[in-house]
Amino acid sequence: MRRPGETPSQTVGPYFHLGLAAPGERVLAGPDVPGRRIRIEGQVLDGDRRPVEDALLELWQANAAGRYRHPLDDREELPLDEGFLGYGRCSTDFRTGLYAFETIAPGRVPHPDGGLQAPHLSLVVQARGMLLPSFTRIYLGDEAEANATDPLLAALPPERAATLIAAPVSPGTYRFDVRFQGDDETVFLDV
């Protein structure tokens, strides 16, 4: 008897905006959550720097005190804030590739090898034509002192580390474009 072969792999998508991203999921912190309010906005761009329509972005982060809303973060001396999800999701605009998250600035979190990491947000990107999601980080451009001591940023050449820094564009608003391919491609992490 002949055994059936494996089902061929398929790319994810399309139409994330129809089924996977609800409008309110891009807001990670309710109005009573302590911390500095920030907005992260940008575009997802392909290798030709055209907008990627219908990409799905997921954002994960610690609260302002540096604690994750996750069972493995058991540092009880740090508060867990009611109204802070620590996770958000949004899809890009179908025509422009634009996205935006509303949250609070994250606190510093411990590094597994000791010391503290700079405040950062973890970003997962999925899009049509991708077999696997891409993982990256967003560091805040106005945290120069903390960024200078972050182990991940320190391990990268300066021009590559710059692709992980969100530029302040107005008080509380940062621009972070996700770029696939090319000399200025965003650094993606192998997790």
PDB file of N, CA, C and O in Angstrom, residues 32-106:
ATOM      1  N   ASP A  32      -6.490  54.134  32.881  1.00  0.00           N
ATOM      2  CA  ASP A  32      -6.011  54.239  34.260  1.00  0.00           C
ATOM      3  C   ASP A  32      -4.672  53.544  34.507  1.00  0.00           C
ATOM      4  O   ASP A  32      -4.208  53.497  35.643  1.00  0.00           O
ATOM      5  N   VAL A  33      -4.064  53.016  33.484  1.00  0.00           N
ATOM      6  CA  VAL A  33      -2.788  52.315  33.640  1.00  0.00           C
ATOM      7  C   VAL A  33      -1.668  53.344  33.833  1.00  0.00           C
ATOM      8  O   VAL A  33      -1.551  54.285  33.048  1.00  0.00           O
ATOM      9  N   PRO A  34      -0.866  53.183  34.901  1.00  0.00           N
ATOM     10  CA  PRO A  34       0.237  54.129  35.104  1.00  0.00           C
ATOM     11  C   PRO A  34       1.300  53.992  34.014  1.00  0.00           C
ATOM     12  O   PRO A  34       1.541  52.906  33.504  1.00  0.00           O
ATOM     13  N   GLY A  35       1.924  55.117  33.696  1.00  0.00           N
ATOM     14  CA  GLY A  35       2.995  55.115  32.714  1.00  0.00           C
ATOM     15  C   GLY A  35       2.812  56.217  31.688  1.00  0.00           C
ATOM     16  O   GLY A  35       1.742  56.814  31.570  1.00  0.00           O
ATOM     17  N   ARG A  36       3.871  56.472  30.955  1.00  0.00           N
ATOM     18  CA  ARG A  36       3.864  57.505  29.913  1.00  0.00           C
ATOM     19  C   ARG A  36       3.204  56.942  28.661  1.00  0.00           C
ATOM     20  O   ARG A  36       3.623  55.931  28.112  1.00  0.00           O
ATOM     21  N   ARG A  37       2.150  57.615  28.212  1.00  0.00           N
ATOM     22  CA  ARG A  37       1.414  57.183  27.020  1.00  0.00           C
ATOM     23  C   ARG A  37       2.259  57.394  25.781  1.00  0.00           C
ATOM     24  O   ARG A  37       2.863  58.449  25.587  1.00  0.00           O
ATOM     25  N   ILE A  38       2.299  56.340  24.929  1.00  0.00           N
ATOM     26  CA  ILE A  38       3.025  56.456  23.668  1.00  0.00           C
ATOM     27  C   ILE A  38       2.205  55.841  22.541  1.00  0.00           C
ATOM     28  O   ILE A  38       1.294  55.049  22.776  1.00  0.00           O
ATOM     29  N   ARG A  39       2.559  56.255  21.356  1.00  0.00           N
ATOM     30  CA  ARG A  39       1.978  55.704  20.130  1.00  0.00           C
ATOM     31  C   ARG A  39       3.138  55.265  19.256  1.00  0.00           C
ATOM     32  O   ARG A  39       4.083  56.026  19.037  1.00  0.00           O
ATOM     33  N   ILE A  40       3.056  54.018  18.762  1.00  0.00           N
ATOM     34  CA  ILE A  40       4.041  53.504  17.806  1.00  0.00           C
ATOM     35  C   ILE A  40       3.319  53.386  16.474  1.00  0.00           C
ATOM     36  O   ILE A  40       2.291  52.715  16.375  1.00  0.00           O
ATOM     37  N   GLU A  41       3.842  54.081  15.464  1.00  0.00           N
ATOM     38  CA  GLU A  41       3.217  54.036  14.148  1.00  0.00           C
ATOM     39  C   GLU A  41       4.284  53.858  13.083  1.00  0.00           C
ATOM     40  O   GLU A  41       5.445  54.171  13.303  1.00  0.00           O
ATOM     41  N   GLY A  42       3.860  53.337  11.951  1.00  0.00           N
ATOM     42  CA  GLY A  42       4.801  53.148  10.857  1.00  0.00           C
ATOM     43  C   GLY A  42       4.172  52.390   9.715  1.00  0.00           C
ATOM     44  O   GLY A  42       2.945  52.247   9.634  1.00  0.00           O
ATOM     45  N   GLN A  43       5.029  51.915   8.834  1.00  0.00           N
ATOM     46  CA  GLN A  43       4.609  51.143   7.677  1.00  0.00           C
ATOM     47  C   GLN A  43       5.385  49.834   7.635  1.00  0.00           C
ATOM     48  O   GLN A  43       6.500  49.752   8.138  1.00  0.00           O
ATOM     49  N   VAL A  44       4.783  48.840   7.018  1.00  0.00           N
ATOM     50  CA  VAL A  44       5.481  47.611   6.681  1.00  0.00           C
ATOM     51  C   VAL A  44       5.782  47.716   5.191  1.00  0.00           C
ATOM     52  O   VAL A  44       4.868  47.927   4.382  1.00  0.00           O
ATOM     53  N   LEU A  45       7.078  47.599   4.838  1.00  0.00           N
ATOM     54  CA  LEU A  45       7.522  47.830   3.466  1.00  0.00           C
ATOM     55  C   LEU A  45       8.243  46.606   2.920  1.00  0.00           C
ATOM     56  O   LEU A  45       9.019  45.958   3.631  1.00  0.00           O
ATOM     57  N   ASP A  46       8.028  46.314   1.644  1.00  0.00           N
ATOM     58  CA  ASP A  46       8.685  45.169   1.015  1.00  0.00           C
ATOM     59  C   ASP A  46      10.075  45.559   0.513  1.00  0.00           C
ATOM     60  O   ASP A  46      10.546  46.678   0.745  1.00  0.00           O
ATOM     61  N   GLY A  47      10.737  44.655  -0.184  1.00  0.00           N
ATOM     62  CA  GLY A  47      12.088  44.884  -0.671  1.00  0.00           C
ATOM     63  C   GLY A  47      12.211  46.038  -1.655  1.00  0.00           C
ATOM     64  O   GLY A  47      13.285  46.606  -1.802  1.00  0.00           O
ATOM     65  N   ASP A  48      11.127  46.397  -2.335  1.00  0.00           N
ATOM     66  CA  ASP A  48      11.121  47.543  -3.248  1.00  0.00           C
ATOM     67  C   ASP A  48      10.608  48.796  -2.559  1.00  0.00           C
ATOM     68  O   ASP A  48      10.354  49.798  -3.208  1.00  0.00           O
ATOM     69  N   ARG A  49      10.406  48.726  -1.234  1.00  0.00           N
ATOM     70  CA  ARG A  49       9.898  49.803  -0.374  1.00  0.00           C
ATOM     71  C   ARG A  49       8.471  50.215  -0.732  1.00  0.00           C
ATOM     72  O   ARG A  49       8.068  51.348  -0.556  1.00  0.00           O
ATOM     73  N   ARG A  50       7.726  49.235  -1.212  1.00  0.00           N
ATOM     74  CA  ARG A  50       6.286  49.419  -1.420  1.00  0.00           C
ATOM     75  C   ARG A  50       5.564  48.957  -0.165  1.00  0.00           C
ATOM     76  O   ARG A  50       6.006  48.010   0.497  1.00  0.00           O
ATOM     77  N   PRO A  51       4.443  49.579   0.175  1.00  0.00           N
ATOM     78  CA  PRO A  51       3.695  49.151   1.354  1.00  0.00           C
ATOM     79  C   PRO A  51       3.204  47.718   1.222  1.00  0.00           C
ATOM     80  O   PRO A  51       2.776  47.292   0.153  1.00  0.00           O
ATOM     81  N   VAL A  52       3.298  46.979   2.319  1.00  0.00           N
ATOM     82  CA  VAL A  52       2.759  45.625   2.376  1.00  0.00           C
ATOM     83  C   VAL A  52       1.345  45.735   2.913  1.00  0.00           C
ATOM     84  O   VAL A  52       1.144  46.074   4.079  1.00  0.00           O
ATOM     85  N   GLU A  53       0.387  45.493   2.036  1.00  0.00           N
ATOM     86  CA  GLU A  53      -0.999  45.557   2.503  1.00  0.00           C
ATOM     87  C   GLU A  53      -1.337  44.246   3.203  1.00  0.00           C
ATOM     88  O   GLU A  53      -0.777  43.202   2.900  1.00  0.00           O
ATOM     89  N   ASP A  54      -2.201  44.327   4.168  1.00  0.00           N
ATOM     90  CA  ASP A  54      -2.731  43.150   4.837  1.00  0.00           C
ATOM     91  C   ASP A  54      -1.680  42.361   5.617  1.00  0.00           C
ATOM     92  O   ASP A  54      -1.734  41.148   5.672  1.00  0.00           O
ATOM     93  N   ALA A  55      -0.722  43.054   6.228  1.00  0.00           N
ATOM     94  CA  ALA A  55       0.186  42.391   7.167  1.00  0.00           C
ATOM     95  C   ALA A  55      -0.458  42.415   8.550  1.00  0.00           C
ATOM     96  O   ALA A  55      -1.286  43.279   8.848  1.00  0.00           O
ATOM     97  N   LEU A  56      -0.080  41.476   9.388  1.00  0.00           N
ATOM     98  CA  LEU A  56      -0.578  41.411  10.756  1.00  0.00           C
ATOM     99  C   LEU A  56       0.604  41.605  11.696  1.00  0.00           C
ATOM    100  O   LEU A  56       1.625  40.929  11.560  1.00  0.00           O
ATOM    101  N   LEU A  57       0.461  42.550  12.628  1.00  0.00           N
ATOM    102  CA  LEU A  57       1.512  42.824  13.597  1.00  0.00           C
ATOM    103  C   LEU A  57       0.996  42.518  14.997  1.00  0.00           C
ATOM    104  O   LEU A  57      -0.139  42.866  15.331  1.00  0.00           O
ATOM    105  N   GLU A  58       1.829  41.863  15.800  1.00  0.00           N
ATOM    106  CA  GLU A  58       1.527  41.610  17.202  1.00  0.00           C
ATOM    107  C   GLU A  58       2.625  42.243  18.035  1.00  0.00           C
ATOM    108  O   GLU A  58       3.811  42.090  17.737  1.00  0.00           O
ATOM    109  N   LEU A  59       2.212  42.964  19.067  1.00  0.00           N
ATOM    110  CA  LEU A  59       3.144  43.685  19.928  1.00  0.00           C
ATOM    111  C   LEU A  59       3.048  43.110  21.334  1.00  0.00           C
ATOM    112  O   LEU A  59       1.950  42.929  21.860  1.00  0.00           O
ATOM    113  N   TRP A  60       4.203  42.813  21.941  1.00  0.00           N
ATOM    114  CA  TRP A  60       4.297  42.297  23.305  1.00  0.00           C
ATOM    115  C   TRP A  60       5.242  43.212  24.079  1.00  0.00           C
ATOM    116  O   TRP A  60       6.272  43.624  23.553  1.00  0.00           O
ATOM    117  N   GLN A  61       4.909  43.498  25.346  1.00  0.00           N
ATOM    118  CA  GLN A  61       5.780  44.381  26.108  1.00  0.00           C
ATOM    119  C   GLN A  61       5.541  44.240  27.607  1.00  0.00           C
ATOM    120  O   GLN A  61       4.510  43.727  28.048  1.00  0.00           O
ATOM    121  N   ALA A  62       6.506  44.741  28.388  1.00  0.00           N
ATOM    122  CA  ALA A  62       6.368  44.840  29.838  1.00  0.00           C
ATOM    123  C   ALA A  62       5.612  46.132  30.166  1.00  0.00           C
ATOM    124  O   ALA A  62       5.525  47.050  29.342  1.00  0.00           O
ATOM    125  N   ASN A  63       5.095  46.215  31.394  1.00  0.00           N
ATOM    126  CA  ASN A  63       4.440  47.445  31.826  1.00  0.00           C
ATOM    127  C   ASN A  63       5.487  48.496  32.199  1.00  0.00           C
ATOM    128  O   ASN A  63       6.693  48.267  32.052  1.00  0.00           O
ATOM    129  N   ALA A  64       5.053  49.636  32.699  1.00  0.00           N
ATOM    130  CA  ALA A  64       5.974  50.730  33.011  1.00  0.00           C
ATOM    131  C   ALA A  64       6.966  50.355  34.106  1.00  0.00           C
ATOM    132  O   ALA A  64       8.069  50.906  34.173  1.00  0.00           O
ATOM    133  N   ALA A  65       6.604  49.401  34.962  1.00  0.00           N
ATOM    134  CA  ALA A  65       7.503  48.947  36.024  1.00  0.00           C
ATOM    135  C   ALA A  65       8.482  47.883  35.537  1.00  0.00           C
ATOM    136  O   ALA A  65       9.390  47.492  36.271  1.00  0.00           O
ATOM    137  N   GLY A  66       8.294  47.384  34.321  1.00  0.00           N
ATOM    138  CA  GLY A  66       9.183  46.374  33.780  1.00  0.00           C
ATOM    139  C   GLY A  66       8.733  44.949  34.049  1.00  0.00           C
ATOM    140  O   GLY A  66       9.528  44.022  33.975  1.00  0.00           O
ATOM    141  N   ARG A  67       7.432  44.760  34.294  1.00  0.00           N
ATOM    142  CA  ARG A  67       6.913  43.404  34.535  1.00  0.00           C
ATOM    143  C   ARG A  67       5.987  43.009  33.393  1.00  0.00           C
ATOM    144  O   ARG A  67       5.137  43.780  32.958  1.00  0.00           O
ATOM    145  N   TYR A  68       6.167  41.769  32.940  1.00  0.00           N
ATOM    146  CA  TYR A  68       5.313  41.216  31.894  1.00  0.00           C
ATOM    147  C   TYR A  68       4.047  40.615  32.504  1.00  0.00           C
ATOM    148  O   TYR A  68       4.082  40.070  33.600  1.00  0.00           O
ATOM    149  N   ARG A  69       2.954  40.708  31.775  1.00  0.00           N
ATOM    150  CA  ARG A  69       1.728  40.017  32.172  1.00  0.00           C
ATOM    151  C   ARG A  69       1.819  38.604  31.601  1.00  0.00           C
ATOM    152  O   ARG A  69       1.250  38.282  30.556  1.00  0.00           O
ATOM    153  N   HIS A  70       2.594  37.796  32.301  1.00  0.00           N
ATOM    154  CA  HIS A  70       2.839  36.424  31.867  1.00  0.00           C
ATOM    155  C   HIS A  70       3.145  35.587  33.105  1.00  0.00           C
ATOM    156  O   HIS A  70       3.838  36.063  34.011  1.00  0.00           O
ATOM    157  N   PRO A  71       2.666  34.350  33.159  1.00  0.00           N
ATOM    158  CA  PRO A  71       2.896  33.523  34.343  1.00  0.00           C
ATOM    159  C   PRO A  71       4.375  33.304  34.683  1.00  0.00           C
ATOM    160  O   PRO A  71       4.709  33.100  35.847  1.00  0.00           O
ATOM    161  N   LEU A  72       5.257  33.350  33.692  1.00  0.00           N
ATOM    162  CA  LEU A  72       6.672  33.140  33.983  1.00  0.00           C
ATOM    163  C   LEU A  72       7.332  34.359  34.615  1.00  0.00           C
ATOM    164  O   LEU A  72       8.427  34.245  35.162  1.00  0.00           O
ATOM    165  N   ASP A  73       6.688  35.515  34.539  1.00  0.00           N
ATOM    166  CA  ASP A  73       7.223  36.698  35.218  1.00  0.00           C
ATOM    167  C   ASP A  73       6.602  36.734  36.611  1.00  0.00           C
ATOM    168  O   ASP A  73       5.535  37.298  36.823  1.00  0.00           O
ATOM    169  N   ASP A  74       7.291  36.119  37.555  1.00  0.00           N
ATOM    170  CA  ASP A  74       6.746  35.987  38.902  1.00  0.00           C
ATOM    171  C   ASP A  74       7.387  36.966  39.887  1.00  0.00           C
ATOM    172  O   ASP A  74       7.403  36.720  41.097  1.00  0.00           O
ATOM    173  N   ARG A  75       7.896  38.076  39.395  1.00  0.00           N
ATOM    174  CA  ARG A  75       8.510  39.087  40.266  1.00  0.00           C
ATOM    175  C   ARG A  75       7.408  39.872  40.977  1.00  0.00           C
ATOM    176  O   ARG A  75       6.980  40.922  40.534  1.00  0.00           O
ATOM    177  N   GLU A  76       6.974  39.340  42.098  1.00  0.00           N
ATOM    178  CA  GLU A  76       5.831  39.904  42.818  1.00  0.00           C
ATOM    179  C   GLU A  76       6.112  41.277  43.411  1.00  0.00           C
ATOM    180  O   GLU A  76       5.176  41.993  43.774  1.00  0.00           O
ATOM    181  N   GLU A  77       7.378  41.655  43.528  1.00  0.00           N
ATOM    182  CA  GLU A  77       7.693  42.988  44.046  1.00  0.00           C
ATOM    183  C   GLU A  77       7.331  44.084  43.043  1.00  0.00           C
ATOM    184  O   GLU A  77       7.258  45.258  43.389  1.00  0.00           O
ATOM    185  N   LEU A  78       7.104  43.704  41.778  1.00  0.00           N
ATOM    186  CA  LEU A  78       6.692  44.653  40.748  1.00  0.00           C
ATOM    187  C   LEU A  78       5.189  44.517  40.524  1.00  0.00           C
ATOM    188  O   LEU A  78       4.655  43.412  40.501  1.00  0.00           O
ATOM    189  N   PRO A  79       4.505  45.642  40.340  1.00  0.00           N
ATOM    190  CA  PRO A  79       3.041  45.583  40.198  1.00  0.00           C
ATOM    191  C   PRO A  79       2.597  45.013  38.851  1.00  0.00           C
ATOM    192  O   PRO A  79       3.305  45.099  37.857  1.00  0.00           O
ATOM    193  N   LEU A  80       1.421  44.421  38.858  1.00  0.00           N
ATOM    194  CA  LEU A  80       0.692  44.085  37.633  1.00  0.00           C
ATOM    195  C   LEU A  80      -0.474  45.055  37.570  1.00  0.00           C
ATOM    196  O   LEU A  80      -1.233  45.178  38.518  1.00  0.00           O
ATOM    197  N   ASP A  81      -0.587  45.769  36.487  1.00  0.00           N
ATOM    198  CA  ASP A  81      -1.588  46.823  36.373  1.00  0.00           C
ATOM    199  C   ASP A  81      -2.876  46.306  35.767  1.00  0.00           C
ATOM    200  O   ASP A  81      -2.862  45.712  34.683  1.00  0.00           O
ATOM    201  N   GLU A  82      -3.994  46.559  36.452  1.00  0.00           N
ATOM    202  CA  GLU A  82      -5.300  46.277  35.860  1.00  0.00           C
ATOM    203  C   GLU A  82      -5.450  47.164  34.632  1.00  0.00           C
ATOM    204  O   GLU A  82      -5.063  48.325  34.636  1.00  0.00           O
ATOM    205  N   GLY A  83      -5.983  46.624  33.580  1.00  0.00           N
ATOM    206  CA  GLY A  83      -6.171  47.402  32.358  1.00  0.00           C
ATOM    207  C   GLY A  83      -4.976  47.398  31.426  1.00  0.00           C
ATOM    208  O   GLY A  83      -5.017  47.995  30.360  1.00  0.00           O
ATOM    209  N   PHE A  84      -3.882  46.731  31.837  1.00  0.00           N
ATOM    210  CA  PHE A  84      -2.722  46.619  30.955  1.00  0.00           C
ATOM    211  C   PHE A  84      -2.653  45.199  30.431  1.00  0.00           C
ATOM    212  O   PHE A  84      -2.494  44.248  31.190  1.00  0.00           O
ATOM    213  N   LEU A  85      -2.786  45.039  29.127  1.00  0.00           N
ATOM    214  CA  LEU A  85      -2.798  43.718  28.518  1.00  0.00           C
ATOM    215  C   LEU A  85      -1.402  43.176  28.250  1.00  0.00           C
ATOM    216  O   LEU A  85      -1.171  41.977  28.297  1.00  0.00           O
ATOM    217  N   GLY A  86      -0.479  44.058  27.896  1.00  0.00           N
ATOM    218  CA  GLY A  86       0.866  43.620  27.550  1.00  0.00           C
ATOM    219  C   GLY A  86       0.965  43.020  26.156  1.00  0.00           C
ATOM    220  O   GLY A  86       2.023  42.571  25.732  1.00  0.00           O
ATOM    221  N   TYR A  87      -0.150  43.009  25.439  1.00  0.00           N
ATOM    222  CA  TYR A  87      -0.214  42.390  24.117  1.00  0.00           C
ATOM    223  C   TYR A  87      -1.227  43.149  23.276  1.00  0.00           C
ATOM    224  O   TYR A  87      -2.292  43.526  23.753  1.00  0.00           O
ATOM    225  N   GLY A  88      -0.892  43.363  22.014  1.00  0.00           N
ATOM    226  CA  GLY A  88      -1.826  43.981  21.086  1.00  0.00           C
ATOM    227  C   GLY A  88      -1.616  43.434  19.691  1.00  0.00           C
ATOM    228  O   GLY A  88      -0.589  42.818  19.388  1.00  0.00           O
ATOM    229  N   ARG A  89      -2.603  43.669  18.858  1.00  0.00           N
ATOM    230  CA  ARG A  89      -2.558  43.150  17.480  1.00  0.00           C
ATOM    231  C   ARG A  89      -3.250  44.160  16.575  1.00  0.00           C
ATOM    232  O   ARG A  89      -4.276  44.719  16.916  1.00  0.00           O
ATOM    233  N   CYS A  90      -2.671  44.358  15.399  1.00  0.00           N
ATOM    234  CA  CYS A  90      -3.357  45.173  14.389  1.00  0.00           C
ATOM    235  C   CYS A  90      -2.882  44.749  13.004  1.00  0.00           C
ATOM    236  O   CYS A  90      -1.804  44.166  12.844  1.00  0.00           O
ATOM    237  N   SER A  91      -3.701  45.037  12.031  1.00  0.00           N
ATOM    238  CA  SER A  91      -3.312  44.778  10.649  1.00  0.00           C
ATOM    239  C   SER A  91      -2.960  46.105   9.998  1.00  0.00           C
ATOM    240  O   SER A  91      -3.391  47.166  10.441  1.00  0.00           O
ATOM    241  N   THR A  92      -2.163  46.024   8.951  1.00  0.00           N
ATOM    242  CA  THR A  92      -1.814  47.235   8.223  1.00  0.00           C
ATOM    243  C   THR A  92      -2.995  47.679   7.368  1.00  0.00           C
ATOM    244  O   THR A  92      -3.848  46.876   6.998  1.00  0.00           O
ATOM    245  N   ASP A  93      -3.010  48.967   7.079  1.00  0.00           N
ATOM    246  CA  ASP A  93      -4.022  49.492   6.162  1.00  0.00           C
ATOM    247  C   ASP A  93      -3.810  48.849   4.801  1.00  0.00           C
ATOM    248  O   ASP A  93      -2.672  48.720   4.326  1.00  0.00           O
ATOM    249  N   PHE A  94      -4.900  48.451   4.190  1.00  0.00           N
ATOM    250  CA  PHE A  94      -4.806  47.690   2.955  1.00  0.00           C
ATOM    251  C   PHE A  94      -4.175  48.470   1.806  1.00  0.00           C
ATOM    252  O   PHE A  94      -3.566  47.904   0.922  1.00  0.00           O
ATOM    253  N   ARG A  95      -4.293  49.791   1.820  1.00  0.00           N
ATOM    254  CA  ARG A  95      -3.735  50.593   0.723  1.00  0.00           C
ATOM    255  C   ARG A  95      -2.348  51.166   1.036  1.00  0.00           C
ATOM    256  O   ARG A  95      -1.512  51.270   0.172  1.00  0.00           O
ATOM    257  N   THR A  96      -2.128  51.540   2.305  1.00  0.00           N
ATOM    258  CA  THR A  96      -0.909  52.286   2.625  1.00  0.00           C
ATOM    259  C   THR A  96       0.142  51.483   3.382  1.00  0.00           C
ATOM    260  O   THR A  96       1.286  51.922   3.486  1.00  0.00           O
ATOM    261  N   GLY A  97      -0.239  50.342   3.954  1.00  0.00           N
ATOM    262  CA  GLY A  97       0.696  49.576   4.769  1.00  0.00           C
ATOM    263  C   GLY A  97       0.935  50.181   6.146  1.00  0.00           C
ATOM    264  O   GLY A  97       1.806  49.740   6.878  1.00  0.00           O
ATOM    265  N   LEU A  98       0.149  51.203   6.524  1.00  0.00           N
ATOM    266  CA  LEU A  98       0.324  51.867   7.816  1.00  0.00           C
ATOM    267  C   LEU A  98      -0.282  51.050   8.950  1.00  0.00           C
ATOM    268  O   LEU A  98      -1.280  50.364   8.770  1.00  0.00           O
ATOM    269  N   TYR A  99       0.329  51.162  10.124  1.00  0.00           N
ATOM    270  CA  TYR A  99      -0.193  50.543  11.345  1.00  0.00           C
ATOM    271  C   TYR A  99       0.040  51.504  12.500  1.00  0.00           C
ATOM    272  O   TYR A  99       0.833  52.445  12.392  1.00  0.00           O
ATOM    273  N   ALA A 100      -0.621  51.275  13.635  1.00  0.00           N
ATOM    274  CA  ALA A 100      -0.396  52.082  14.841  1.00  0.00           C
ATOM    275  C   ALA A 100      -0.836  51.303  16.076  1.00  0.00           C
ATOM    276  O   ALA A 100      -1.839  50.581  16.042  1.00  0.00           O
ATOM    277  N   PHE A 101      -0.073  51.451  17.153  1.00  0.00           N
ATOM    278  CA  PHE A 101      -0.410  50.902  18.464  1.00  0.00           C
ATOM    279  C   PHE A 101      -0.447  52.039  19.476  1.00  0.00           C
ATOM    280  O   PHE A 101       0.382  52.948  19.414  1.00  0.00           O
ATOM    281  N   GLU A 102      -1.376  51.961  20.418  1.00  0.00           N
ATOM    282  CA  GLU A 102      -1.466  52.892  21.543  1.00  0.00           C
ATOM    283  C   GLU A 102      -1.118  52.101  22.796  1.00  0.00           C
ATOM    284  O   GLU A 102      -1.725  51.071  23.069  1.00  0.00           O
ATOM    285  N   THR A 103      -0.135  52.590  23.571  1.00  0.00           N
ATOM    286  CA  THR A 103       0.300  51.848  24.748  1.00  0.00           C
ATOM    287  C   THR A 103       0.973  52.788  25.736  1.00  0.00           C
ATOM    288  O   THR A 103       0.765  54.000  25.692  1.00  0.00           O
ATOM    289  N   ILE A 104       1.776  52.235  26.614  1.00  0.00           N
ATOM    290  CA  ILE A 104       2.602  53.012  27.529  1.00  0.00           C
ATOM    291  C   ILE A 104       4.059  52.635  27.280  1.00  0.00           C
ATOM    292  O   ILE A 104       4.351  51.565  26.749  1.00  0.00           O
ATOM    293  N   ALA A 105       4.960  53.523  27.664  1.00  0.00           N
ATOM    294  CA  ALA A 105       6.386  53.205  27.523  1.00  0.00           C
ATOM    295  C   ALA A 105       6.724  52.063  28.466  1.00  0.00           C
ATOM    296  O   ALA A 105       6.386  52.105  29.649  1.00  0.00           O
ATOM    297  N   PRO A 106       7.375  51.019  27.960  1.00  0.00           N
ATOM    298  CA  PRO A 106       7.725  49.883  28.818  1.00  0.00           C
ATOM    299  C   PRO A 106       8.878  50.228  29.750  1.00  0.00           C
ATOM    300  O   PRO A 106       9.710  51.085  29.441  1.00  0.00           O
TER     301      PRO A 106
END
